[in-house]
PDB file of C-alpha atoms in Angstrom:
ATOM      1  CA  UNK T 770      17.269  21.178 -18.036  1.00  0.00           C
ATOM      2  CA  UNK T 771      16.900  21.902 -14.409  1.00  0.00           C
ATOM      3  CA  UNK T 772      15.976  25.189 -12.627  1.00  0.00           C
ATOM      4  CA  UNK T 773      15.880  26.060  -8.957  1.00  0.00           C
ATOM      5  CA  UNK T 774      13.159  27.577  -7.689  1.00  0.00           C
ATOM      6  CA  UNK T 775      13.513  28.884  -4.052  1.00  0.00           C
ATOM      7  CA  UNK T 776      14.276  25.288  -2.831  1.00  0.00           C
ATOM      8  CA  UNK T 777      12.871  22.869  -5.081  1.00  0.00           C
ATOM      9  CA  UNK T 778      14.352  21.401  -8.105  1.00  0.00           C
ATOM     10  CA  UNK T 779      12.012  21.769 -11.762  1.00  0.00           C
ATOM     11  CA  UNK T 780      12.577  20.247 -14.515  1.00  0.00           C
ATOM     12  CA  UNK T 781      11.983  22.210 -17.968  1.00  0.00           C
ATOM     13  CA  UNK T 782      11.848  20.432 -21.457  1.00  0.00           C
ATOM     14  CA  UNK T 783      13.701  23.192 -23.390  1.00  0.00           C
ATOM     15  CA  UNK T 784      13.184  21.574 -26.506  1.00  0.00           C
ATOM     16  CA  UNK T 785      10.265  23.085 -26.544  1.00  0.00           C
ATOM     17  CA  UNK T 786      10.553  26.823 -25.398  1.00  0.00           C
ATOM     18  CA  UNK T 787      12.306  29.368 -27.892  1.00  0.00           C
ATOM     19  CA  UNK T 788      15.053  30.238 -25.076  1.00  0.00           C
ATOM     20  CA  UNK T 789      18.209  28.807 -24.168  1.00  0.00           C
ATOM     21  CA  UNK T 790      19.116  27.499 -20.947  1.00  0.00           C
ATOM     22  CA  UNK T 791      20.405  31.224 -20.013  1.00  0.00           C
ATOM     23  CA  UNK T 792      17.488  32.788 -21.053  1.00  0.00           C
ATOM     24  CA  UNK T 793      14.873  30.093 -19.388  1.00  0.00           C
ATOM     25  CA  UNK T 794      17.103  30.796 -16.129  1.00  0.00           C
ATOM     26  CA  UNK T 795      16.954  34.548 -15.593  1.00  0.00           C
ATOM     27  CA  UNK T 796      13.077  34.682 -16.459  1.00  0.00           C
ATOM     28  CA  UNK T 797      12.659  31.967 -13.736  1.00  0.00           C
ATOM     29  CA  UNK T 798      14.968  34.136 -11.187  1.00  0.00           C
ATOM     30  CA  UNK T 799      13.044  37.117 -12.080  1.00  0.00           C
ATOM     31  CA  UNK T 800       9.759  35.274 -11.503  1.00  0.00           C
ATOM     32  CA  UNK T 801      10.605  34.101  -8.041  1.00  0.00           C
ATOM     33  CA  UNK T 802      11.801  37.365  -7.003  1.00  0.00           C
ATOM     34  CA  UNK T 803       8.927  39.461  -7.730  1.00  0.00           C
ATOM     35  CA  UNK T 804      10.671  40.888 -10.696  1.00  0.00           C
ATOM     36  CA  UNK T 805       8.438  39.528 -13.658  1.00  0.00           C
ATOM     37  CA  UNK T 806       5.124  38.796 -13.657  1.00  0.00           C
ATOM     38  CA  UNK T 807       4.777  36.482 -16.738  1.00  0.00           C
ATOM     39  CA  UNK T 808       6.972  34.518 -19.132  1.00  0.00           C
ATOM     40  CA  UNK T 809       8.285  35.948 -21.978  1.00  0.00           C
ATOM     41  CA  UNK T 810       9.369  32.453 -23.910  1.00  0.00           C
ATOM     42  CA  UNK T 811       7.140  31.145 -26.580  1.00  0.00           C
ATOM     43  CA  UNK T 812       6.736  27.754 -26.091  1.00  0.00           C
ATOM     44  CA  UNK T 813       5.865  24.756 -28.779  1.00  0.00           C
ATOM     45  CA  UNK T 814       2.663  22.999 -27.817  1.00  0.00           C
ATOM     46  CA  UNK T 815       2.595  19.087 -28.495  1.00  0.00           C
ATOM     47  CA  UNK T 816       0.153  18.098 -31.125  1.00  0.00           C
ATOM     48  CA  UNK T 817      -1.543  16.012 -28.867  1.00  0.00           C
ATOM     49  CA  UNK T 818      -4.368  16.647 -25.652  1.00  0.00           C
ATOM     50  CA  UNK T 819      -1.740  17.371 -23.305  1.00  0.00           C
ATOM     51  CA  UNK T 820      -0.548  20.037 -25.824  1.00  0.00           C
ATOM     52  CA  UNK T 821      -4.638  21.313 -25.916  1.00  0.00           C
ATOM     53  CA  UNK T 822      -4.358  21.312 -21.959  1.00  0.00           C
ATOM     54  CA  UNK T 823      -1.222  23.126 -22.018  1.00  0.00           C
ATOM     55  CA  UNK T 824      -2.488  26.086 -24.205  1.00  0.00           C
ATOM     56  CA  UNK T 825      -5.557  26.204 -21.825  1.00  0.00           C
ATOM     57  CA  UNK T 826      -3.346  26.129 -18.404  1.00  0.00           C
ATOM     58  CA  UNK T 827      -1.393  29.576 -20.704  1.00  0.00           C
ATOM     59  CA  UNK T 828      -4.679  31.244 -20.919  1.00  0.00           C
ATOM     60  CA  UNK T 829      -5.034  31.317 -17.486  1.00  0.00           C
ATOM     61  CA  UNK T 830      -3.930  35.113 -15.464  1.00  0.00           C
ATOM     62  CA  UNK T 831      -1.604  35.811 -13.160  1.00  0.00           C
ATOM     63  CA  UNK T 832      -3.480  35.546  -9.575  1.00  0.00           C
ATOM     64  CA  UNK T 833      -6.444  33.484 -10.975  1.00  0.00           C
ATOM     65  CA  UNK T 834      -6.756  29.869 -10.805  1.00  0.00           C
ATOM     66  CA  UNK T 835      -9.151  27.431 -12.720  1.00  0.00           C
ATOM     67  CA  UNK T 836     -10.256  23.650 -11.379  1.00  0.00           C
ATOM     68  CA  UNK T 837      -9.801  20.641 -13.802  1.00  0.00           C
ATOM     69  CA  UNK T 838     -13.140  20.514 -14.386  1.00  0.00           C
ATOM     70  CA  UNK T 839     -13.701  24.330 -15.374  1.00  0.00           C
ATOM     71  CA  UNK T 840     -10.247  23.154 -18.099  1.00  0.00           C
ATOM     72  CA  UNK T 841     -12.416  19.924 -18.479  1.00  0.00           C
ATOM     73  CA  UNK T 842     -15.435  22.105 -19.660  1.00  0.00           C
ATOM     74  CA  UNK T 843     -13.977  24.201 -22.344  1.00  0.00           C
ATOM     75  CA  UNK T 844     -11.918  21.398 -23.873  1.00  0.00           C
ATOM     76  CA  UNK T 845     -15.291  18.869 -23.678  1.00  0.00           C
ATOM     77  CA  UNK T 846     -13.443  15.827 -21.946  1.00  0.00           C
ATOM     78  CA  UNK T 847     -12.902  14.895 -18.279  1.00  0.00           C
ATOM     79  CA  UNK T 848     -11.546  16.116 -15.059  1.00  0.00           C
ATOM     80  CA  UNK T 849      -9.360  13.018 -14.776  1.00  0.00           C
ATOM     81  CA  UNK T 850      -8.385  13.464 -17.922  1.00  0.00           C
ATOM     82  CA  UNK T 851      -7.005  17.040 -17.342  1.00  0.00           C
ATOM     83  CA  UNK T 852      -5.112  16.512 -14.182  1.00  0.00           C
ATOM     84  CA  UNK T 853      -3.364  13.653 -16.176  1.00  0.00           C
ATOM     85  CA  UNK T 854      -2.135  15.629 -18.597  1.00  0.00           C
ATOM     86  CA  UNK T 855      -1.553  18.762 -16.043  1.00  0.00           C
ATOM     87  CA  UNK T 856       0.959  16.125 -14.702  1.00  0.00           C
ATOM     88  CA  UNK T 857       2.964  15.664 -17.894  1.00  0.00           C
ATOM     89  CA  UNK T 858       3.316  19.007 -18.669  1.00  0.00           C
ATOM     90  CA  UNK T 859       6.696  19.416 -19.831  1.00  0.00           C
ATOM     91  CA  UNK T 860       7.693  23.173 -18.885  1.00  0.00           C
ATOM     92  CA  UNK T 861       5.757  23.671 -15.712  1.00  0.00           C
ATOM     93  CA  UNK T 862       6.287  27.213 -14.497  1.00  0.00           C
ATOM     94  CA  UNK T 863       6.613  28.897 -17.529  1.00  0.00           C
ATOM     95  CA  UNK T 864       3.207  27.142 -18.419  1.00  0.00           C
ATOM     96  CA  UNK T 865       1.111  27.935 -15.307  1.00  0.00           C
ATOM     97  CA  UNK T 866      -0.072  24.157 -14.649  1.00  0.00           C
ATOM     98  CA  UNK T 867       0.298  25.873 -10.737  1.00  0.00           C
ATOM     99  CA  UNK T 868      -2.766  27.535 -11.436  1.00  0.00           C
ATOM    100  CA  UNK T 869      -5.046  24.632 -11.964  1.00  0.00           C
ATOM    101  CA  UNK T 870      -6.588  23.121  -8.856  1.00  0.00           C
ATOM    102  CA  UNK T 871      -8.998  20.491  -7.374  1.00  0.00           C
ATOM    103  CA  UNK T 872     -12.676  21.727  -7.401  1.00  0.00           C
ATOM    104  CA  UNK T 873     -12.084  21.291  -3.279  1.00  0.00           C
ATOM    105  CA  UNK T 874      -8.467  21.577  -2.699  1.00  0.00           C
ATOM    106  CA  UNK T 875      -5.093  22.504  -4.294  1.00  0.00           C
ATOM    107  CA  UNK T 876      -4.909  19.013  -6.588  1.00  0.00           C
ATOM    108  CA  UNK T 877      -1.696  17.818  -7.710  1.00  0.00           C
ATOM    109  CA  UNK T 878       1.612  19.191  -9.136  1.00  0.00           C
ATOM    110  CA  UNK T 879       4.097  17.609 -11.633  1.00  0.00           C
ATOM    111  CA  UNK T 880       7.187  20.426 -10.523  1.00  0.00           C
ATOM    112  CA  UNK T 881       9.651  19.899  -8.359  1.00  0.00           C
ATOM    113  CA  UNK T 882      10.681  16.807  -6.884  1.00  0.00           C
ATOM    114  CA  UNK T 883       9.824  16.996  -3.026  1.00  0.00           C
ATOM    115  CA  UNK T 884       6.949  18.372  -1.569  1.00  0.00           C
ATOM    116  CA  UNK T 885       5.147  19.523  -4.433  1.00  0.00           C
ATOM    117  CA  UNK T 886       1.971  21.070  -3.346  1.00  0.00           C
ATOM    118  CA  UNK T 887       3.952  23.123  -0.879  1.00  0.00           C
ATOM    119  CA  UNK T 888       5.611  24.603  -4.318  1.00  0.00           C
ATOM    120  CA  UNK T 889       2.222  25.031  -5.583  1.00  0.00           C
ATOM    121  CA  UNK T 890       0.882  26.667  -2.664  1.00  0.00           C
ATOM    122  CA  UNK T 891       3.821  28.851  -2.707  1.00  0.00           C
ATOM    123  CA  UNK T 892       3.274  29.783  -6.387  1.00  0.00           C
ATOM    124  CA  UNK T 893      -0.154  30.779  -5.693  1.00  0.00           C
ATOM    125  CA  UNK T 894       1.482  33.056  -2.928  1.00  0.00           C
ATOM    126  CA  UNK T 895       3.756  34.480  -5.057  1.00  0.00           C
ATOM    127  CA  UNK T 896       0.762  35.329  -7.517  1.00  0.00           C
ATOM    128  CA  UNK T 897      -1.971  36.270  -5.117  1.00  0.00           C
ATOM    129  CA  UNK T 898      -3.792  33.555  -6.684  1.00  0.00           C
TER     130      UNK T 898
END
């Protein structure tokens, strides 16, 4: 499914979130607006090192950020290796993959489909991050 946030288009894997496409909709409204601060959709991690990366990304707070490497660190692999699978991460937003930046910079960001880093950026606004 597809969400809008402010005026970039996201793609969400809602095979994966316990939420219909209602549901995944409003929370994402009520994010951009100010209205909610976190999620409130369990999601259904892949058994697989992007689905390790993703649970890491969901530990991360509201108006904090991590690098790669910090992500890198507790899950004893690569930078590289985490910005790969930041990139596939299949309900961005909802799983904070916004919040994970370059050791000297903002990184890269799988949501949305133009200008992505100026979502990010925004994101980070949003949060204070």
């Amino acid at each position: 499914m597809f969400v809008d946030v402010w005026e970039w288009r996201m793609e969400i894997d809602e095979s994966l979130v316990a939420a219909d496409d209602a549901e995944i909709r409003e929370q994402v409204d009520e994010y951009t607006t100010g209205e909610r601060e976190e999620f409130d959709i369990d999601v259904d991690y892949p058994d697989s090192f992007t689905g390790q990366v993703m649970a890491a990304m969901a530990g991360v707070p509201r108006g904090e950020t991590r690098t790669y490497g910090e992500i890198a660190g507790q899950l004893d692999t690569a930078a590289v290796a985490v910005g790969q699978a930041c990139g596939r991460n299949p309900v961005p937003l909802v799983v904070p993959c916004h919040r994970i930046v370059g050791a000297d910079g903002l990184g890269g960001f799988s949501g949305g489909h133009d200008n992505r880093l100026g979502l990010k950026e925004r994101l980070l606004e949003l949060e204070s991050a």
